[in-house]
Amino acid sequence: MAKLKLGPIVDDKPVKVTVALPGPLHRDLTAYAEALARESGQTAADPVKLIVPMLERFIATDRGFARARRGSATMS
């Protein structure tokens, strides 16, 4: 199996956000949670708990966003 980009899910104090997901995306999140559980040897996490680490990973690895962020920080 390929190495997944996400690691174990860390609990943190949440900020409540309501999001409506398309059915296919929710099914993909469920499948990802199951794959992550198999890879880590843990029980499958609630698919909704994957959204935050996926967004964090996406933002952390988006080079265009990093450049834009650096550019706006130097202008402040």
C-alpha atoms as one frame of an Amber mdcrd trajectory, in Angstrom:
protein
   0.000   0.000   0.000   1.229   3.524  -0.766   2.199   5.744   2.153  -0.628
   8.144   2.960   0.049  11.859   3.402  -1.796  12.012   6.727  -0.544  10.610
   9.988  -2.439   9.982  13.228  -5.196  12.496  13.995  -4.414  14.740  16.990
  -7.216  16.020  19.199  -7.209  19.782  19.708  -9.710  22.358  20.911 -11.994
  22.775  17.910 -13.730  25.755  16.384 -17.141  24.727  15.099 -17.630  25.061
  11.340 -20.544  23.672   9.361 -19.768  22.335   5.899 -22.000  20.507   3.434
 -19.999  17.871   1.562 -21.005  16.303  -1.723 -21.800  12.586  -1.356 -18.817
  11.413  -3.433 -16.405  13.457  -1.302 -17.851  12.018   1.908 -17.476   8.491
   0.478 -13.845   9.278  -0.410 -13.225  10.579   3.117 -14.722   7.388   4.548
 -12.523   5.246   2.295  -9.472   7.322   3.260 -10.276   6.899   6.973 -10.460
   3.143   6.460  -7.142   3.084   4.559  -5.511   5.208   7.254  -6.804   2.813
   9.921  -5.341  -0.175   8.075  -1.993   1.597   7.621  -1.729   2.793  11.229
  -3.262  -0.264  12.895  -5.877   1.918  14.615  -9.641   1.919  14.353 -11.102
   4.035  11.579 -11.524   7.684  12.550 -14.700   9.608  11.901 -14.192  10.781
   8.296 -15.057  14.343   9.345 -11.933  14.348  11.558  -9.792  13.997   8.424
 -10.859  17.360   7.013  -8.691  19.503   9.303  -5.420  17.587   8.860  -6.038
  17.391   5.110  -6.558  21.147   4.915  -3.496  21.758   7.102  -1.397  19.496
   4.883  -2.733  21.133   1.732  -1.951  24.644   2.994   1.468  23.623   4.324
   2.499  22.180   0.953   0.985  24.838  -1.333   4.013  26.725  -2.655   1.922
  29.445  -4.269   0.225  30.165  -0.953   3.595  30.215   0.836   4.934  32.761
  -1.674   1.788  34.884  -1.367   1.981  34.734   2.421   5.646  35.760   2.419
   4.878  38.555  -0.038   2.075  39.973   2.103   4.202  39.688   5.263   6.982
  41.802   3.719   4.460  44.458   2.654   2.996  44.877   6.157
